[in-house]
mmCIF file of C-alpha atoms in Angstrom:
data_model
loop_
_atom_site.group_PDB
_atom_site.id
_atom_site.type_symbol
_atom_site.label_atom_id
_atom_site.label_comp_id
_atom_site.label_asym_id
_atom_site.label_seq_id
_atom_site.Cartn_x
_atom_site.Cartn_y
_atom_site.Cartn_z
ATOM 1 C CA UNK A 1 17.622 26.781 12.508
ATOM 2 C CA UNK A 2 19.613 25.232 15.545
ATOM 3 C CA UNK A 3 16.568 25.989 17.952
ATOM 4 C CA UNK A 4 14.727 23.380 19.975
ATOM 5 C CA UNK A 5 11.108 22.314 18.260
ATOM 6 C CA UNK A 6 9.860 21.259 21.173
ATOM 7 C CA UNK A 7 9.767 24.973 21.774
ATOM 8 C CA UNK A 8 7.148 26.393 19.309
ATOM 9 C CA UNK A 9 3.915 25.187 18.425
ATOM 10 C CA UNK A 10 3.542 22.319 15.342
ATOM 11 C CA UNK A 11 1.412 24.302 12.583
ATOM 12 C CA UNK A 12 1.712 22.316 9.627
ATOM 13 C CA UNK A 13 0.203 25.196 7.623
ATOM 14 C CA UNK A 14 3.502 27.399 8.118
ATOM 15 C CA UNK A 15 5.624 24.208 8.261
ATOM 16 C CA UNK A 16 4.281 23.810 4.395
ATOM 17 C CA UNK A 17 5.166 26.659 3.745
ATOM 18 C CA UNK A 18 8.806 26.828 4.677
ATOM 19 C CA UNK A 19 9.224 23.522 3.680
ATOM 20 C CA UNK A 20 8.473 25.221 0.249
ATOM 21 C CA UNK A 21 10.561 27.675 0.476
ATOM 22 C CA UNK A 22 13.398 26.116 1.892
ATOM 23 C CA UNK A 23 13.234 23.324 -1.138
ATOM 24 C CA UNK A 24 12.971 26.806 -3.425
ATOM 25 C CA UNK A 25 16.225 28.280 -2.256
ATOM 26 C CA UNK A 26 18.604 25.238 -0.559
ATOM 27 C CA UNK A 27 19.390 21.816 -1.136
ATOM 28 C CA UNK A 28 19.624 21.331 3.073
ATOM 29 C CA UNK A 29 16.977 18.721 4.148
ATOM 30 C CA UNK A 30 18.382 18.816 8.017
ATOM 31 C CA UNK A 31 15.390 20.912 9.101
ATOM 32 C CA UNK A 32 13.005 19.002 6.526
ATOM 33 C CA UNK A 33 13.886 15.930 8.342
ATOM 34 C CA UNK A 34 13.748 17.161 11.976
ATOM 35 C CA UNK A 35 10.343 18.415 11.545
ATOM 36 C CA UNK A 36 8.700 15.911 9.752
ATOM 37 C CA UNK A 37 9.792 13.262 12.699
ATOM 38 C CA UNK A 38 8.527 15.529 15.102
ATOM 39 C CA UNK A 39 5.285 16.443 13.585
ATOM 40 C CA UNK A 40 4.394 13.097 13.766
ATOM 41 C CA UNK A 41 4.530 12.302 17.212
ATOM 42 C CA UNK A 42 3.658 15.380 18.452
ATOM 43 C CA UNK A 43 -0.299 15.642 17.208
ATOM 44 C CA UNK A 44 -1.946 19.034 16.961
ATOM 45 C CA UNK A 45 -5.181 20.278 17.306
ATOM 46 C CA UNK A 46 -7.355 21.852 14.170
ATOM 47 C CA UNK A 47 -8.108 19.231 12.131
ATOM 48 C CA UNK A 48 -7.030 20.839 9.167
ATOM 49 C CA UNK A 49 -2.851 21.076 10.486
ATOM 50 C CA UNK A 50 -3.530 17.259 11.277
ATOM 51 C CA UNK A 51 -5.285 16.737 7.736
ATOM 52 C CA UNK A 52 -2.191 18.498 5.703
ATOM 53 C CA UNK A 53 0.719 16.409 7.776
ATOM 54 C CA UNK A 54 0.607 13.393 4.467
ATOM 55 C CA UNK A 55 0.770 16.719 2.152
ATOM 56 C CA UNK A 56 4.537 17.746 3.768
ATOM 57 C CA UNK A 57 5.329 14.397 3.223
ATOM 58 C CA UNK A 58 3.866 14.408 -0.347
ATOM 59 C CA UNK A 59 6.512 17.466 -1.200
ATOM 60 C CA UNK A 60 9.439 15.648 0.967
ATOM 61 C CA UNK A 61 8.878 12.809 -2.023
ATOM 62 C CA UNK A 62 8.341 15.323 -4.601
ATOM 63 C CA UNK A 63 11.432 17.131 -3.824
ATOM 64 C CA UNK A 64 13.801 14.736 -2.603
ATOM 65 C CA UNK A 65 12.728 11.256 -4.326
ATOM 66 C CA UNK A 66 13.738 9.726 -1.164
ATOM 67 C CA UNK A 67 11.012 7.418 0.384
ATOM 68 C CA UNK A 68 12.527 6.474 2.758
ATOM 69 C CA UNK A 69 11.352 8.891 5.722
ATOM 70 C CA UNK A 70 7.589 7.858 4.021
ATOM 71 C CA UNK A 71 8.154 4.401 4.837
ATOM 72 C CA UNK A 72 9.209 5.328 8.135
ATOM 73 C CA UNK A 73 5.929 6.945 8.756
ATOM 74 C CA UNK A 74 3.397 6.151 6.667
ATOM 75 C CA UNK A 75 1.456 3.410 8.709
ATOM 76 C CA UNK A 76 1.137 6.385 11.680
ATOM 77 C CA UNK A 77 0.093 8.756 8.834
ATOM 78 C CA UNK A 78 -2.703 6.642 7.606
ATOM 79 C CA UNK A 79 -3.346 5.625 10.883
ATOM 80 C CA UNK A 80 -3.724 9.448 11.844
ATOM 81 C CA UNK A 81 -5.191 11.276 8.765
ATOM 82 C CA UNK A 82 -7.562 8.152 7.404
ATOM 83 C CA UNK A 83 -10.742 8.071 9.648
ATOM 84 C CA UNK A 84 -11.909 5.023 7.961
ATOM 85 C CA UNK A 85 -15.287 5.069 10.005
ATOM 86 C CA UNK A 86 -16.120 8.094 9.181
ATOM 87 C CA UNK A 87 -16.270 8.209 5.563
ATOM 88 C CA UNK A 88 -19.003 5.150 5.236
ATOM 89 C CA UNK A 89 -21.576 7.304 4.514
ATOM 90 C CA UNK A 90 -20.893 10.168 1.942
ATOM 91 C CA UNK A 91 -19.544 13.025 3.409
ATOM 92 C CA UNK A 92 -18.653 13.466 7.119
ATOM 93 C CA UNK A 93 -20.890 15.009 9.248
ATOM 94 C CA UNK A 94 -18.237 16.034 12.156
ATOM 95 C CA UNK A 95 -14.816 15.511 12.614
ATOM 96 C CA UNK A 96 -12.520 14.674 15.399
ATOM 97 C CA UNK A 97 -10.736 17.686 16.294
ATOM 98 C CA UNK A 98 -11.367 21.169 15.920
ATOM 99 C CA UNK A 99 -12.326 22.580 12.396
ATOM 100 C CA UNK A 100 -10.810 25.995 11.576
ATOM 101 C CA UNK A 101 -12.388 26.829 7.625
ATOM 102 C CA UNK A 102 -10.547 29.604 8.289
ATOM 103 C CA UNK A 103 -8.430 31.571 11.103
ATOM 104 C CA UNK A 104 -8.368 34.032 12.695
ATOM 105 C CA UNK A 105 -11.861 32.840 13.770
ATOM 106 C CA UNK A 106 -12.797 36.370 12.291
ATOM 107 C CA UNK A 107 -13.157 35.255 8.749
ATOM 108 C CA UNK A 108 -15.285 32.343 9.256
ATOM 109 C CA UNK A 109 -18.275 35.156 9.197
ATOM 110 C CA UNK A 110 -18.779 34.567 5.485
ATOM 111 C CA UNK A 111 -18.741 30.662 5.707
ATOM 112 C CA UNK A 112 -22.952 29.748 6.418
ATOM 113 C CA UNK A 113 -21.422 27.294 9.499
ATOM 114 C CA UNK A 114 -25.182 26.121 9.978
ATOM 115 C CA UNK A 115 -25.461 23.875 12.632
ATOM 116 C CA UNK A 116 -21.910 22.852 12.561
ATOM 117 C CA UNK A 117 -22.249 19.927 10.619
ATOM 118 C CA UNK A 118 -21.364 18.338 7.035
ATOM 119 C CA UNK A 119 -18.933 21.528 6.278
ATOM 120 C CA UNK A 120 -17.060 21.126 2.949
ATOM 121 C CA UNK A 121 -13.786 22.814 3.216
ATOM 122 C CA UNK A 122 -12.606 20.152 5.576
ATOM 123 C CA UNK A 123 -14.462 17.271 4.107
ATOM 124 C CA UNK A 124 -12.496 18.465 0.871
ATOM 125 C CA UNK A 125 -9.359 18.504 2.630
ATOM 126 C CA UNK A 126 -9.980 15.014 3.507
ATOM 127 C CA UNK A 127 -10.557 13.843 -0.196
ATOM 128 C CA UNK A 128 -7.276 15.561 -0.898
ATOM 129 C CA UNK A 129 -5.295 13.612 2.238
ATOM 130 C CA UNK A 130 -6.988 10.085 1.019
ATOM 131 C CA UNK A 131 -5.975 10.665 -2.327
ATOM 132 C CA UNK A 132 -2.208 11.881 -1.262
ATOM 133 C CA UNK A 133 -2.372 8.780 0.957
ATOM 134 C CA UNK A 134 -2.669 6.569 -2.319
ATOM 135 C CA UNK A 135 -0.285 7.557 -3.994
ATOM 136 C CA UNK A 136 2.498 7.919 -1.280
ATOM 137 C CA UNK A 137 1.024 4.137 -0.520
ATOM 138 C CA UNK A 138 1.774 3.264 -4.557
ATOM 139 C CA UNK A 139 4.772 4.544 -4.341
ATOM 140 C CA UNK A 140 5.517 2.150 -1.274
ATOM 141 C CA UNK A 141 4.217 -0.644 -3.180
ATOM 142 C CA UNK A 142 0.910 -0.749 -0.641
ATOM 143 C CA UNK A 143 -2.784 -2.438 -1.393
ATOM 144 C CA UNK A 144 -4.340 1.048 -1.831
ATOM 145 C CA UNK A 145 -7.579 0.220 -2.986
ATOM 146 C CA UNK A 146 -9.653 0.848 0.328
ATOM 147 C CA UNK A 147 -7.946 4.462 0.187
ATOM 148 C CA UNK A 148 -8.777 4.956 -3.163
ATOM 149 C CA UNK A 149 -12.433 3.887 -2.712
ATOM 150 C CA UNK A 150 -12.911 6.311 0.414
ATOM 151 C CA UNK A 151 -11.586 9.274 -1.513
ATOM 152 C CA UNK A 152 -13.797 8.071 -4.638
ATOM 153 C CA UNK A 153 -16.960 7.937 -2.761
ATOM 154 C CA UNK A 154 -16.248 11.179 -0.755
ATOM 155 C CA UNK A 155 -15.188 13.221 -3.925
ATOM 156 C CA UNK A 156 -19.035 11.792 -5.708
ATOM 157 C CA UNK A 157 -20.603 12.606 -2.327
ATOM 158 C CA UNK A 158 -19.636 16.316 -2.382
ATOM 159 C CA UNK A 159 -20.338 16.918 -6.088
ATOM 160 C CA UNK A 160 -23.542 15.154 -5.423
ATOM 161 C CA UNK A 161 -24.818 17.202 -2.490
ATOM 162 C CA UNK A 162 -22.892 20.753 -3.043
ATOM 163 C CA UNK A 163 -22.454 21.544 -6.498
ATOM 164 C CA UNK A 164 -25.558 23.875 -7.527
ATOM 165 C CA UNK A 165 -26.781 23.711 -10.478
ATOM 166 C CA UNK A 166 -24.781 27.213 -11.613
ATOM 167 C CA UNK A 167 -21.626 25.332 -11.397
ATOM 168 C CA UNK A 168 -20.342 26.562 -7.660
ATOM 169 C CA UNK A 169 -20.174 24.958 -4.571
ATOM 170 C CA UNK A 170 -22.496 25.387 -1.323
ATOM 171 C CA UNK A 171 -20.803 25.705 2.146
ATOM 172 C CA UNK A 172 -22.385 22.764 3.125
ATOM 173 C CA UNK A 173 -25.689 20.592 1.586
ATOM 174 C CA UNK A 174 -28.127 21.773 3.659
ATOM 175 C CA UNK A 175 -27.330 25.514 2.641
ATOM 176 C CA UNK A 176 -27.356 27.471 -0.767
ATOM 177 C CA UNK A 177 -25.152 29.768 0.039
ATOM 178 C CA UNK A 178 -21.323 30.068 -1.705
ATOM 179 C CA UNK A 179 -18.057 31.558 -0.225
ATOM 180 C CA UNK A 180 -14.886 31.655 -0.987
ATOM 181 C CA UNK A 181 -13.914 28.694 1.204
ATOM 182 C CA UNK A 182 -15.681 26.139 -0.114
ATOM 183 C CA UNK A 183 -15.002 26.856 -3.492
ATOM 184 C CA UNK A 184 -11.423 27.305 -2.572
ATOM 185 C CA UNK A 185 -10.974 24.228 -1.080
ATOM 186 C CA UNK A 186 -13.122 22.393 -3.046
ATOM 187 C CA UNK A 187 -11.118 23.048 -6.253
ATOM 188 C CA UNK A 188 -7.481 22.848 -4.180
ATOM 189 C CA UNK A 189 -8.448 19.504 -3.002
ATOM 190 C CA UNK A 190 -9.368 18.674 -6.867
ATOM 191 C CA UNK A 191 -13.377 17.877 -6.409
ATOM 192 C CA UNK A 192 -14.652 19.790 -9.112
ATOM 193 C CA UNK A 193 -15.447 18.382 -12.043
ATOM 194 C CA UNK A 194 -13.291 19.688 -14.920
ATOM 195 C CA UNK A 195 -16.567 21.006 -16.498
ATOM 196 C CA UNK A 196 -16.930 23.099 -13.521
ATOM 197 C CA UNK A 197 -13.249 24.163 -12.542
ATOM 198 C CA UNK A 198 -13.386 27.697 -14.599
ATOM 199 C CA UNK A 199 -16.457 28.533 -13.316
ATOM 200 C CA UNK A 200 -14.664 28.043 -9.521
ATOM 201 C CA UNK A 201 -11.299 29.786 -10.735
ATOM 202 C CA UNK A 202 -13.656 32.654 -12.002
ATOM 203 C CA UNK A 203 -15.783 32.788 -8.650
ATOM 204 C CA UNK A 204 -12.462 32.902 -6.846
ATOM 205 C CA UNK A 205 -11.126 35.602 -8.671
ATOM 206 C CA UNK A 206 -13.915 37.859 -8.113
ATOM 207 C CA UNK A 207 -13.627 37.236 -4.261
ATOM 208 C CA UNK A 208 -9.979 38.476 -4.196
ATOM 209 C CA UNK A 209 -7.737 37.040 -1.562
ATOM 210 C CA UNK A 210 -10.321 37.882 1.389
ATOM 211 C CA UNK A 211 -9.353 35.396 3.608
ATOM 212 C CA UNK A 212 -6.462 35.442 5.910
ATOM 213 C CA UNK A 213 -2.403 34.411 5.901
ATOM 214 C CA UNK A 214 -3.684 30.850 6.710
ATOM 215 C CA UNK A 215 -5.814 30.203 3.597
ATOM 216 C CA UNK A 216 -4.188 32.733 1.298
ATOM 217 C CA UNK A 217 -1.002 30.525 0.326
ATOM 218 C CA UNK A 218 -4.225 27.675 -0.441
ATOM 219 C CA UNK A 219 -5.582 30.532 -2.721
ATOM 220 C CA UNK A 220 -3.226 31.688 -4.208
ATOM 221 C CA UNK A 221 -1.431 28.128 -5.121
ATOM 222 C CA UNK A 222 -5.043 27.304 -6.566
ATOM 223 C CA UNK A 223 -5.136 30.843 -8.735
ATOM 224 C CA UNK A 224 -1.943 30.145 -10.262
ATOM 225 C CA UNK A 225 -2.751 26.159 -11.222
ATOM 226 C CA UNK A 226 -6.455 27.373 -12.869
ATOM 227 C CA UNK A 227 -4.787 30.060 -14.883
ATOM 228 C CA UNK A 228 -5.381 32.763 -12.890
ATOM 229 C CA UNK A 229 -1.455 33.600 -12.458
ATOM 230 C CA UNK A 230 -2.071 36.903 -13.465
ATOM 231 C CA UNK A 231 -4.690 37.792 -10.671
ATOM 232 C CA UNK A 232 -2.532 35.923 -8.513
ATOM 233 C CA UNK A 233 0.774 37.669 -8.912
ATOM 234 C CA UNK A 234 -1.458 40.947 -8.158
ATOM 235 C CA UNK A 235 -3.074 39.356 -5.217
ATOM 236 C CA UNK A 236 0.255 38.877 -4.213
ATOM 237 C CA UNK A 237 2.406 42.100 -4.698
ATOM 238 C CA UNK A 238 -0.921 44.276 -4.270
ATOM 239 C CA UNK A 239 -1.741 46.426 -1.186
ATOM 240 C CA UNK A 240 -4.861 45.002 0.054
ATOM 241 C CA UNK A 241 -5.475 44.366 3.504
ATOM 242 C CA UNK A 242 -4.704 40.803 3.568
ATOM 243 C CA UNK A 243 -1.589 41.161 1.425
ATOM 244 C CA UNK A 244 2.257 40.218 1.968
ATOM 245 C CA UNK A 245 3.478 43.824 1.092
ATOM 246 C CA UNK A 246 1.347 45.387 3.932
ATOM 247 C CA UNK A 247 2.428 43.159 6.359
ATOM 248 C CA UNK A 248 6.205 43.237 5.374
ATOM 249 C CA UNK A 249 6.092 47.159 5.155
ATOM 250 C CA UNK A 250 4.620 46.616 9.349
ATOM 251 C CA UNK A 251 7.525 44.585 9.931
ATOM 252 C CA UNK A 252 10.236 46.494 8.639
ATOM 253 C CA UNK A 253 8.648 49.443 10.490
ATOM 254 C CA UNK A 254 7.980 47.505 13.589
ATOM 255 C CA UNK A 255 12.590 46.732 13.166
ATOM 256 C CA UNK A 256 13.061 50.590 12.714
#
């Protein structure tokens, strides 16, 4: 793709995603490249496309072994995605930015949003970008520690003050209630305890991909590594509303 980035809008979400992809099906890094210097310098605003830049970093490692774009970066990344302040006292009670759970806005309906504060989908997100952090800073041959210990005490904080007692995980502490999002995220972002991470996987399952395009690549990547491939694939290929077929059977018809 020859077009101009400066042109569309920075979405790290769908830039995972065809980062994915295009590491499935070709061996060309051009675009990989081009985007992840943009993305840096060109900050976007939910929290959660700022929280997942480190994790399109994390695959460009993965895929390519090639740290050398990561040390290009990685000062601005920890410098962007950290929040050291923020993380002194358990979990964090509001983030800069604005916090999506879910979009469009639509779905947040079955998150209990409360008062707006202490949510854990994105304070689980955060875990998972201290603890990607880490290890791209290992890999560097950084002093990690202070990462590690911010991910450590936000990952007991969150067991501490959402896990019920059934095994499942409340929206946020001051509310019993359970949805698919923080459960999803929670066990995506690895903060359940391996005790607890088939009684998640299960919970998830019975919800069914209810969520929409945004968080359903999040589900269904955490359905297939809980052993839940089978519920995934149908999740997938099935034709609920929130489905790929649907929507690819609109676009063809939509072309014709």
């Amino acid at each position: 793709d020859h077009r101009d980035l400066h042109s569309f809008p920075t979405r790290r979400s769908s830039d995972l995603l065809t980062m994915l992809a295009q590491f499935a099906v070709s061996g060309d890094t051009q675009v990989a490249v081009r985007t992840l210097d943009f993305l840096v310098t060109h900050p976007t605003w939910p929290l959660e496309w700022r929280l997942l830049l480190p994790r399109l970093f994390h695959v460009w490692y993965w895929e390519t072994g090639d740290l050398d774009l990561v040390r290009k970066h990685y000062s601005r990344l920890v410098e962007y995605c950290s929040f050291p302040e923020l993380v002194r006292e358990g979990m964090v009670r509001r983030f800069p930015g604005r916090v999506l759970v879910d979009w469009p806005e639509s779905f947040r309906a079955q998150f209990d949003s409360g008062d707006g504060e202490y949510w854990l989908p994105p304070n689980a997100l955060f875990a998972k970008t201290l603890s990607i952090l880490a290890e791209l800073g290992d890999a560097l041959g950084h002093d990690t520690r202070t990462l590690r210990a911010d991910h450590e005490r936000l990952v007991r904080s969150i067991q501490k003050k959402c896990l019920r007692e059934d095994g499942l995980f409340r929206d946020r502490p001051d509310s019993d209630h359970v949805s698919i999002y923080g459960n999803l995220w929670a066990l995506w972002s690895g903060c359940v305890p391996e005790e607890h991470s088939g009684k998640v996987a299960d919970f998830l399952e019975e919800c069914g991909m209810n969520c929409s395009l945004y968080s359903a690549f999040f589900y269904l990547d955490t359905l297939f590594r809980y052993g839940k491939g089978r519920s995934a694939y149908g999740f997938l290929t099935g034709e609920g509303p929130y489905g790929w077929k649907p929507m690819l059977e609109a676009d063809r018809k939509s072309v014709v």
